[in-house]
XYZ file of N, CA and C in Angstrom:
714
model
N 8.221 2.911 -24.212
C 8.560 4.038 -22.979
C 8.413 2.864 -21.746
N 9.774 3.507 -21.361
C 10.077 2.707 -19.404
C 9.128 3.934 -18.571
N 8.638 3.677 -17.932
C 8.530 4.393 -17.038
C 8.677 3.882 -15.395
N 8.772 5.121 -14.158
C 9.472 4.171 -12.919
C 8.190 5.294 -12.428
N 6.808 4.626 -11.769
C 5.667 5.554 -10.211
C 6.815 4.960 -9.519
N 6.293 6.012 -8.424
C 7.008 6.113 -7.199
C 6.684 6.383 -5.975
N 5.625 6.156 -5.106
C 4.776 6.568 -3.994
C 5.023 5.606 -3.111
N 5.739 7.741 -2.389
C 5.738 7.403 -0.278
C 5.234 7.854 0.069
N 4.421 6.682 0.908
C 4.265 7.326 2.055
C 4.725 7.108 3.560
N 4.297 7.818 4.807
C 4.513 8.295 5.798
C 6.113 6.876 6.368
N 6.121 5.179 5.933
C 6.750 4.494 6.535
C 7.195 3.603 5.405
N 6.674 4.170 4.053
C 7.079 2.826 3.538
C 7.223 3.705 1.680
N 7.475 2.341 0.180
C 7.670 3.110 -0.861
C 7.059 1.745 -1.863
N 6.167 2.455 -2.587
C 5.658 2.180 -3.204
C 6.510 1.826 -4.862
N 6.544 0.644 -5.666
C 7.065 1.854 -6.623
C 6.142 0.127 -8.012
N 6.063 0.986 -8.401
C 5.340 0.185 -10.289
C 6.715 0.420 -11.580
N 6.820 0.208 -12.467
C 7.931 -0.285 -13.318
C 6.911 -0.554 -14.946
N 6.445 0.432 -14.980
C 4.745 0.209 -16.365
C 5.769 0.154 -17.712
N 5.796 0.206 -18.641
C 5.330 -0.107 -20.277
C 5.119 -1.036 -21.173
N 4.923 0.770 -21.805
C 3.901 1.160 -22.577
C 2.319 0.190 -22.025
N 2.419 1.232 -20.359
C 0.825 1.311 -19.794
C 0.777 -0.257 -19.511
N 1.760 -1.574 -19.495
C 2.066 -2.580 -18.751
C 2.213 -2.232 -17.870
N 1.763 -2.966 -16.631
C 3.142 -3.103 -15.287
C 3.858 -4.557 -15.439
N 5.044 -4.031 -15.018
C 5.978 -4.820 -16.090
C 6.187 -5.554 -14.303
N 6.793 -4.197 -13.018
C 6.705 -5.372 -11.155
C 5.621 -3.685 -11.128
N 6.085 -4.562 -9.772
C 5.404 -3.791 -8.561
C 5.930 -4.170 -6.823
N 6.911 -3.251 -6.797
C 6.607 -3.576 -5.085
C 6.996 -2.842 -4.067
N 6.093 -3.450 -2.496
C 5.761 -2.305 -1.961
C 7.389 -1.844 -0.398
N 7.861 -1.663 0.314
C 8.608 -1.829 1.615
C 8.317 -0.412 2.270
N 8.182 -1.253 3.621
C 7.335 -0.351 5.067
C 8.923 -0.955 5.835
N 8.593 0.420 6.603
C 9.515 0.326 7.751
C 9.502 -0.523 8.741
N 9.388 -1.094 9.665
C 9.099 -1.943 11.504
C 10.305 -1.938 11.980
N 9.936 -2.811 13.247
C 10.957 -2.366 14.166
C 11.685 -3.099 13.410
N 12.148 -4.234 12.847
C 13.042 -5.028 12.283
C 13.778 -4.553 11.367
N 13.371 -4.427 10.196
C 14.291 -3.368 9.519
C 14.836 -2.597 9.849
N 16.029 -2.220 9.103
C 16.828 -0.814 9.503
C 16.303 0.638 9.207
N 16.538 1.071 10.054
C 15.672 2.703 9.384
C 15.995 3.224 8.395
N 16.914 3.250 7.057
C 17.664 3.214 6.076
C 16.656 2.644 4.654
N 16.339 1.633 5.267
C 15.827 1.478 4.645
C 15.166 1.735 3.697
N 14.109 2.606 3.477
C 13.019 3.382 2.593
C 14.605 3.280 1.452
N 15.446 4.560 1.297
C 16.497 5.362 0.999
C 17.532 3.769 0.100
N 17.793 3.209 0.803
C 18.399 2.516 -0.042
C 17.834 1.219 -0.367
N 15.929 1.257 -0.328
C 15.347 0.880 -1.534
C 14.827 1.330 -2.641
N 15.531 2.457 -2.157
C 15.502 3.494 -3.987
C 16.544 3.545 -4.230
N 17.489 3.918 -4.268
C 18.837 3.349 -4.584
C 18.827 1.859 -5.617
N 18.600 1.303 -5.062
C 18.258 0.042 -5.890
C 16.961 -0.249 -7.201
N 15.871 0.589 -7.211
C 14.954 1.175 -7.729
C 15.584 1.503 -8.946
N 16.193 2.842 -8.333
C 16.065 3.922 -9.144
C 17.290 3.683 -10.455
N 18.448 2.736 -10.006
C 19.299 2.122 -11.044
C 18.991 0.850 -11.548
N 17.596 0.367 -10.888
C 17.160 -1.156 -12.235
C 17.149 -1.052 -13.707
N 16.827 -0.331 -14.183
C 16.479 0.019 -15.638
C 17.649 1.416 -16.251
N 17.026 1.721 -17.017
C 16.603 2.696 -18.175
C 15.463 3.427 -18.016
N 14.235 4.994 -17.158
C 13.310 4.801 -17.666
C 13.912 6.589 -17.965
N 12.175 6.542 -19.197
C 12.163 7.153 -19.576
C 11.871 8.353 -18.706
N 11.262 8.513 -17.749
C 10.197 9.355 -17.241
C 10.090 8.651 -15.696
N 9.822 9.623 -15.023
C 9.601 8.790 -13.743
C 8.435 9.751 -12.838
N 7.399 8.895 -11.867
C 5.718 9.637 -11.665
C 6.421 9.381 -10.015
N 6.923 11.244 -8.993
C 6.554 10.657 -8.004
C 5.408 10.851 -7.887
N 4.804 10.486 -5.787
C 3.945 10.970 -5.317
C 3.947 10.735 -4.067
N 4.106 12.519 -3.296
C 4.158 11.850 -1.792
C 2.959 12.656 -0.873
N 2.938 10.881 0.160
C 1.168 10.881 0.491
C 2.005 11.217 2.134
N 3.498 12.019 2.603
C 3.975 12.966 3.582
C 2.583 13.212 4.379
N 2.275 14.120 5.411
C 1.528 14.497 5.626
C 1.698 15.821 6.229
N 3.017 15.911 5.615
C 4.149 17.545 6.075
C 3.278 18.520 4.445
N 1.633 18.721 5.231
C 0.363 19.793 3.668
C 0.516 20.529 4.356
N -0.308 22.001 3.321
C -1.351 22.432 3.442
C -2.113 22.629 2.824
N -3.260 23.309 2.875
C -4.364 23.521 2.284
C -4.443 24.484 1.280
N -5.013 25.371 0.274
C -5.511 26.691 -0.255
C -5.750 27.137 -1.525
N -6.123 28.169 -1.450
C -7.035 27.892 -2.528
C -5.891 28.337 -3.617
N -6.864 28.078 -4.938
C -5.954 28.569 -5.917
C -5.450 30.167 -6.551
N -4.046 30.488 -7.515
C -3.984 31.716 -7.139
C -3.350 32.105 -6.199
N -3.189 31.439 -5.106
C -2.252 32.556 -3.553
C -1.244 31.705 -4.051
N -0.192 33.760 -4.020
C 0.951 32.934 -4.438
C 2.313 33.478 -3.457
N 1.732 33.161 -2.361
C 2.769 34.201 -0.935
C 3.971 32.244 -0.934
N 4.254 31.655 -2.338
C 5.445 31.141 -1.939
C 6.091 30.762 -0.795
N 6.803 31.680 -0.437
C 7.475 31.829 0.555
C 7.178 31.576 2.440
N 5.829 31.784 1.404
C 4.905 31.442 3.425
C 5.083 30.191 3.312
N 5.532 29.277 2.106
C 4.941 27.863 2.020
C 5.075 27.581 3.839
N 6.491 27.116 3.356
C 7.234 25.991 5.380
C 6.033 26.796 6.269
N 5.944 27.979 6.118
C 5.294 28.598 7.881
C 3.757 27.886 7.666
N 3.427 27.810 6.651
C 2.372 27.118 6.728
C 2.134 25.565 7.144
N 2.665 25.177 6.413
C 3.152 23.867 6.894
C 3.709 23.926 8.322
N 3.323 24.534 8.488
C 3.883 23.442 9.781
C 3.206 24.033 11.319
N 1.683 24.478 10.606
C 1.203 24.838 11.905
C 0.188 22.760 11.590
N 0.825 22.089 10.205
C 0.590 21.719 10.544
C 1.270 20.037 11.310
N 2.717 20.997 10.514
C 3.100 19.751 10.975
C 5.111 20.912 11.330
N 5.329 19.452 11.939
C 6.821 19.955 12.548
C 7.790 19.732 10.590
N 7.735 20.793 10.406
C 8.715 21.245 8.533
C 10.775 21.637 9.220
N 11.203 21.250 8.562
C 12.848 21.430 8.289
C 13.455 21.750 7.164
N 13.832 23.355 7.551
C 14.227 23.312 5.972
C 15.498 22.977 5.305
N 15.800 22.205 6.061
C 17.495 21.190 5.296
C 17.989 20.521 5.008
N 16.360 20.072 5.044
C 15.846 18.315 5.337
C 14.933 18.254 4.049
N 13.773 19.253 3.597
C 12.520 18.962 3.022
C 12.515 19.700 1.986
N 12.733 19.689 1.172
C 12.291 20.411 0.172
C 10.572 20.895 -0.519
N 10.807 22.623 -0.296
C 8.934 22.331 -0.663
C 8.253 22.853 -1.901
N 7.247 21.857 -2.498
C 6.847 21.900 -3.589
C 5.442 21.984 -3.888
N 4.514 22.254 -4.688
C 3.696 22.903 -4.966
C 2.763 22.638 -5.600
N 1.395 21.665 -5.922
C 0.364 20.653 -6.995
C -0.963 21.382 -6.739
N -1.562 21.701 -7.672
C -2.549 22.848 -8.596
C -3.453 21.613 -8.366
N -4.126 21.909 -7.578
C -6.559 21.216 -8.381
C -7.026 21.768 -9.467
N -6.810 22.012 -10.085
C -7.694 22.809 -11.319
C -9.419 22.734 -11.360
N -9.541 21.413 -10.482
C -10.756 21.321 -11.014
C -12.014 21.320 -9.748
N -11.543 21.409 -8.761
C -12.397 22.308 -6.777
C -11.209 23.738 -6.542
N -10.483 24.552 -8.050
C -9.425 25.492 -7.540
C -8.624 25.746 -6.442
N -8.230 24.845 -6.426
C -7.201 24.933 -4.531
C -5.939 24.078 -5.243
N -4.886 24.509 -3.826
C -2.844 24.339 -4.652
C -3.371 23.443 -3.084
N -2.029 22.590 -3.226
C -1.132 22.120 -1.706
C 0.213 22.210 -1.577
N 0.812 23.440 -0.355
C 2.033 22.624 -0.174
C 2.945 22.160 0.531
N 3.436 21.136 -0.561
C 3.559 19.907 0.525
C 5.357 19.693 0.409
N 6.130 19.030 1.485
C 7.124 19.096 1.780
C 7.940 17.312 1.834
N 9.113 17.190 0.647
C 9.075 16.132 1.093
C 10.753 16.441 0.507
N 10.934 15.057 1.138
C 12.702 14.711 1.848
C 14.012 15.181 1.211
N 14.779 16.291 1.237
C 15.645 16.953 0.018
C 16.135 15.122 -0.185
N 17.268 14.458 0.190
C 17.260 13.173 -0.059
C 17.699 12.475 -1.328
N 16.085 12.503 -1.165
C 15.203 10.902 -1.836
C 14.616 12.336 -3.351
N 14.780 13.788 -3.555
C 14.718 14.252 -4.458
C 15.452 14.302 -4.734
N 15.969 14.803 -3.950
C 18.065 14.758 -5.337
C 18.729 13.396 -5.799
N 18.852 12.915 -5.083
C 18.895 11.026 -5.584
C 17.563 11.007 -6.928
N 15.745 11.330 -6.858
C 15.700 11.500 -8.394
C 15.961 12.730 -8.768
N 16.385 13.212 -9.235
C 16.955 14.687 -10.377
C 18.113 14.261 -9.954
N 18.302 14.006 -10.121
C 20.054 13.553 -10.645
C 20.429 12.631 -11.483
N 19.165 11.886 -12.192
C 19.003 11.026 -12.820
C 19.557 11.643 -14.636
N 18.937 13.344 -14.237
C 18.640 13.933 -15.643
C 17.682 13.132 -16.385
N 16.679 12.643 -15.705
C 15.309 12.631 -16.574
C 14.118 13.320 -16.879
N 12.752 13.326 -17.873
C 11.325 14.047 -17.515
C 11.157 13.819 -15.932
N 11.363 14.605 -14.908
C 9.780 13.968 -13.041
C 9.234 15.022 -12.806
N 7.946 14.505 -12.660
C 6.211 14.226 -12.023
C 6.786 14.487 -11.103
N 6.127 15.767 -10.165
C 6.509 15.351 -8.770
C 4.700 15.007 -8.934
N 3.587 15.234 -7.586
C 3.391 15.702 -6.828
C 1.989 14.828 -6.032
N 1.529 15.326 -4.886
C 0.845 15.269 -4.316
C -0.254 13.795 -3.992
N -0.448 12.877 -2.671
C -1.517 12.132 -2.969
C -2.932 12.656 -2.778
N -2.735 14.408 -2.163
C -4.149 14.077 -1.967
C -4.376 15.195 -3.455
N -3.633 15.710 -3.855
C -3.900 15.986 -5.211
C -4.038 15.013 -6.110
N -3.764 13.750 -5.901
C -3.786 13.114 -7.349
C -4.826 12.223 -6.840
N -4.945 11.978 -5.938
C -6.355 11.416 -5.022
C -7.994 12.194 -5.455
N -7.917 13.761 -5.832
C -8.834 14.745 -5.594
C -9.227 14.558 -6.937
N -7.717 13.955 -7.929
C -8.271 14.748 -9.875
C -8.822 13.364 -10.256
N -9.594 11.983 -8.495
C -9.691 10.544 -8.973
C -11.116 10.808 -8.998
N -11.942 11.405 -8.218
C -13.177 11.728 -7.777
C -14.199 11.826 -8.303
N -15.038 11.395 -8.150
C -16.992 11.966 -8.934
C -17.384 11.472 -8.306
N -18.062 12.850 -8.782
C -18.430 13.502 -6.752
C -19.853 13.654 -7.660
N -21.111 14.431 -6.451
C -22.441 14.706 -6.776
C -21.786 16.287 -6.523
N -23.782 15.795 -6.003
C -24.287 17.104 -5.309
C -24.265 17.361 -4.334
N -24.079 16.140 -3.149
C -24.687 16.077 -1.849
C -23.707 15.527 -0.842
N -23.009 15.878 0.041
C -22.178 15.176 1.162
C -21.150 13.555 1.628
N -20.134 13.990 1.123
C -19.583 12.947 0.667
C -18.396 12.586 1.838
N -17.766 12.414 2.195
C -17.312 11.509 2.603
C -15.832 10.376 1.565
N -14.875 11.332 1.301
C -13.884 10.251 0.226
C -12.704 10.076 1.236
N -12.573 8.359 0.790
C -11.797 8.598 1.893
C -10.635 7.025 1.136
N -9.236 7.322 1.327
C -8.140 6.726 1.089
C -7.152 6.090 1.814
N -6.841 4.440 1.520
C -6.475 3.996 3.170
C -5.179 3.385 2.192
N -3.681 3.655 2.901
C -2.897 3.046 3.160
C -2.243 2.202 3.824
N -1.090 1.980 4.426
C -0.791 1.276 5.082
C -0.577 1.972 6.155
N -0.693 1.615 7.339
C -1.097 2.575 8.210
C -1.083 4.129 7.908
N -1.937 4.781 7.965
C -2.093 6.039 7.195
C -3.786 5.748 6.615
N -3.893 6.973 6.620
C -5.668 7.218 5.468
C -4.784 9.040 4.970
N -5.930 8.924 4.508
C -6.429 10.333 3.520
C -7.790 10.557 3.609
N -8.617 12.029 3.129
C -9.658 12.141 3.791
C -10.296 12.534 2.640
N -11.099 13.581 1.885
C -11.935 14.375 1.493
C -13.708 14.937 1.676
N -13.175 15.804 3.342
C -15.573 15.635 3.729
C -15.688 17.136 2.046
N -16.451 16.612 1.101
C -16.680 17.285 -0.136
C -18.335 17.942 0.363
N -18.896 18.823 -0.233
C -20.268 18.628 0.015
C -20.992 20.028 -1.100
N -20.882 19.450 -2.091
C -22.160 20.804 -3.640
C -20.421 21.193 -3.573
N -20.553 19.643 -4.331
C -18.585 20.553 -5.353
C -17.549 21.193 -4.283
N -17.784 21.012 -3.272
C -16.808 22.680 -2.605
C -16.336 21.713 -1.529
N -14.946 21.434 -1.349
C -14.582 21.110 -0.311
C -14.199 21.809 1.038
N -14.384 20.504 1.921
C -14.706 21.380 3.497
C -13.357 21.054 4.279
N -12.973 20.232 3.838
C -11.913 19.237 5.359
C -11.552 18.440 3.896
N -9.747 18.921 3.711
C -9.402 17.644 3.251
C -7.441 17.405 3.943
N -7.299 16.237 5.082
C -6.651 15.583 6.130
C -6.292 14.490 5.983
N -4.721 14.512 6.078
C -4.456 12.989 5.813
C -3.130 12.422 7.510
N -3.610 11.003 7.712
C -3.336 10.929 9.504
C -2.273 9.742 9.188
N -1.540 9.940 9.955
C -0.775 8.608 10.144
C -1.563 8.793 11.722
N -2.074 7.087 11.827
C -2.109 6.385 12.480
C -1.886 4.497 13.114
N -2.214 4.086 13.704
C -1.252 2.814 13.485
C -2.523 1.427 14.145
N -3.461 2.363 14.236
C -4.740 1.587 14.932
C -5.773 1.581 14.142
N -7.446 0.651 13.592
C -7.504 1.249 12.175
C -9.039 1.516 13.246
N -9.251 1.638 14.286
C -10.151 1.875 15.039
C -9.884 3.598 15.558
N -8.381 4.113 15.287
C -8.269 5.697 15.332
C -8.814 5.874 14.326
N -8.374 4.977 12.885
C -8.997 5.496 11.317
C -10.751 5.772 11.827
N -11.257 5.110 12.661
C -12.979 5.436 12.845
C -12.470 6.654 13.437
N -12.498 6.590 14.982
C -12.663 8.055 15.198
C -12.476 9.313 15.346
N -11.603 9.610 13.811
C -11.308 10.907 13.093
C -12.407 10.214 12.305
N -12.274 9.708 12.118
C -13.815 9.687 10.354
C -14.756 10.701 11.284
N -15.405 9.393 12.567
C -16.510 10.332 13.421
C -16.825 11.815 13.999
N -14.773 12.474 13.301
C -15.092 13.535 15.335
C -14.536 14.315 14.036
N -14.666 13.965 12.176
C -14.160 15.282 11.562
C -15.841 15.470 11.656
N -16.995 14.780 11.788
C -18.383 14.431 10.618
C -18.666 15.230 11.748
N -18.563 15.289 13.599
C -19.152 16.272 14.173
C -19.315 17.241 13.918
N -17.689 17.921 13.736
C -17.295 19.064 13.503
C -18.119 19.809 12.804
N -17.920 18.862 11.552
C -17.733 19.535 10.285
C -19.609 19.958 10.018
N -20.504 19.274 10.391
C -22.244 19.767 10.351
C -22.720 18.385 9.880
N -21.609 17.538 9.461
C -22.515 15.681 8.159
C -22.867 15.557 8.627
N -24.266 14.661 9.285
C -25.046 14.088 9.637
C -24.574 13.001 8.852
N -24.395 11.474 9.618
C -23.705 10.000 9.575
C -25.127 9.771 8.110
N -26.006 9.624 8.513
C -27.512 9.032 7.630
C -28.052 10.325 6.029
N -27.144 11.403 5.723
C -27.119 11.990 4.850
C -25.985 12.593 4.642
N -24.954 11.551 4.653
C -23.134 11.765 3.485
C -22.834 10.430 3.241
N -22.518 10.299 2.076
C -22.563 9.137 1.305
C -20.783 8.992 1.863
N -20.270 7.376 1.567
C -18.881 7.559 2.291
C -18.783 6.753 1.242
N -17.084 6.681 0.395
C -17.019 6.103 -0.542
C -15.044 6.157 -0.141
N -14.618 4.453 0.365
C -13.382 4.218 0.204
C -12.467 3.969 -0.841
N -11.250 3.548 -0.786
C -10.322 3.323 -1.847
C -9.095 3.019 -1.515
N -8.701 2.231 -2.476
C -7.298 2.378 -1.668
C -6.100 1.070 -0.794
N -6.295 0.457 0.591
C -6.100 -0.531 1.091
C -7.236 -1.295 1.640
N -8.108 -2.196 1.391
C -9.476 -1.848 2.377
C -9.053 -3.316 2.307
N -9.210 -3.799 1.660
C -8.992 -5.446 2.405
C -7.826 -5.496 3.636
N -6.558 -4.312 3.562
C -6.110 -4.993 4.466
C -6.617 -3.720 5.694
N -6.957 -3.296 5.880
C -8.372 -2.324 6.869
C -9.377 -2.680 6.570
N -10.119 -4.233 6.872
C -10.260 -5.112 6.821
C -11.370 -4.140 8.221
N -10.931 -4.899 8.917
C -11.746 -3.642 10.426
C -12.536 -2.139 10.393
N -11.554 -1.232 9.901
C -11.837 -0.587 9.733
C -13.511 -0.301 8.589
N -13.360 -0.649 7.716
C -14.368 -0.717 7.220
C -16.014 -1.473 7.060
N -15.479 -2.580 7.926
C -16.266 -3.731 9.407
C -17.061 -2.717 9.736
N -15.827 -2.295 10.555
C -17.045 -0.919 12.095
C -17.552 0.449 11.065
N -16.907 0.440 10.175
C -17.543 1.752 9.252
C -19.245 1.489 9.245
N -19.334 0.425 8.692
C -20.281 0.097 8.338
C -21.402 -0.418 8.789
N -20.562 -0.068 10.309
C -22.122 -0.429 11.875
C -22.218 0.766 12.090
N -21.428 1.991 11.786
C -22.382 3.548 12.185
C -22.893 4.249 10.662
N -22.447 4.051 9.802
C -22.609 4.567 8.022
C -24.461 3.842 7.336
N -24.743 5.226 6.906
C -25.136 3.724 5.582
C -25.140 4.023 4.648
N -24.298 4.288 4.106
C -23.704 4.852 2.748
C -22.628 4.500 2.404
N -21.793 3.480 2.369
C -21.052 2.985 1.757
C -20.852 2.089 0.279
N -19.716 2.473 0.063
C -19.296 2.120 -1.205
C -17.478 2.151 -1.354
N -17.689 0.540 -1.272
C -15.907 0.517 -1.906
C -15.766 0.858 -3.788
N -15.645 1.647 -4.008
C -15.054 1.910 -5.099
C -13.855 1.887 -5.664
N -12.822 1.453 -4.590
C -11.445 0.556 -5.599
C -10.923 0.120 -4.231
N -10.171 -1.230 -4.239
C -9.890 -2.407 -4.357
C -8.322 -2.573 -4.610
N -7.447 -2.051 -3.665
C -5.652 -2.737 -4.309
C -5.173 -4.120 -3.971
N -5.664 -4.358 -6.046
C -4.447 -5.512 -5.810
C -3.335 -5.169 -6.358
N -2.833 -6.533 -6.324
C -1.707 -6.765 -7.276
C -1.668 -6.404 -8.289
N -0.352 -5.597 -8.658
C -0.435 -4.463 -9.714
C -0.943 -3.906 -9.939
N -1.603 -3.258 -9.007
C -3.056 -2.269 -9.470
C -3.496 -1.903 -8.324
N -2.702 -0.756 -8.133
C -2.416 0.448 -6.617
C -3.608 2.257 -6.851
N -4.940 2.848 -6.366
C -5.469 3.432 -6.885
C -4.464 4.330 -7.521
N -3.380 4.946 -6.133
C -2.893 5.903 -6.787
C -2.400 6.423 -6.979
N -1.332 4.876 -7.387
C -0.970 4.891 -8.700
C -1.022 4.135 -9.980
N -1.761 4.329 -10.572
C -3.021 3.568 -11.155
C -3.698 4.718 -12.647
């Protein structure tokens, strides 16, 4: 069975081609000042015609989202709720829903319509998910105060969890590892998590963001690197 895994970030596309659970190919593309503005769309077109896939798994790490309790059913309000966090465009974005039963919450998020249509036009089974839901499903948490941080290229998402209850989730687009640190520490001060009583867990591009990790270690007592992305092993895709 040939499966295509796609991960969309704020400025990038990471894909994996998997056959019978063996990763045959994995590549990343990121928009920079030197690349064409439509690089991601071009690369998506190339990937989708590489071969005949039996299934596609799509994960969006775009920060157009909102978090609601499971069971919230006013789906028509999804765009309006997301617009409190980020600007939305109904003409260009598809409204999506991901539910996490483990913590009884659900995410409304948007996904670019042009990407959505290209993928759906292949007429094969497709599963869409939000990175926050996939991240949360992968977390093993205990009863104490915890901060779980998933690092991307110029982006991070994190959960604050207390006694198995989600206190906060955020997904940040930043260009500086110092900004990562500022947002995390600012969050701690606002939600009343003491540095010494909080356990920190890091995942994803921890080597790429080594400055953030080393600076965080100067402030916190309990930090564990749970998963470090290496070739053919991406935390959110694996």
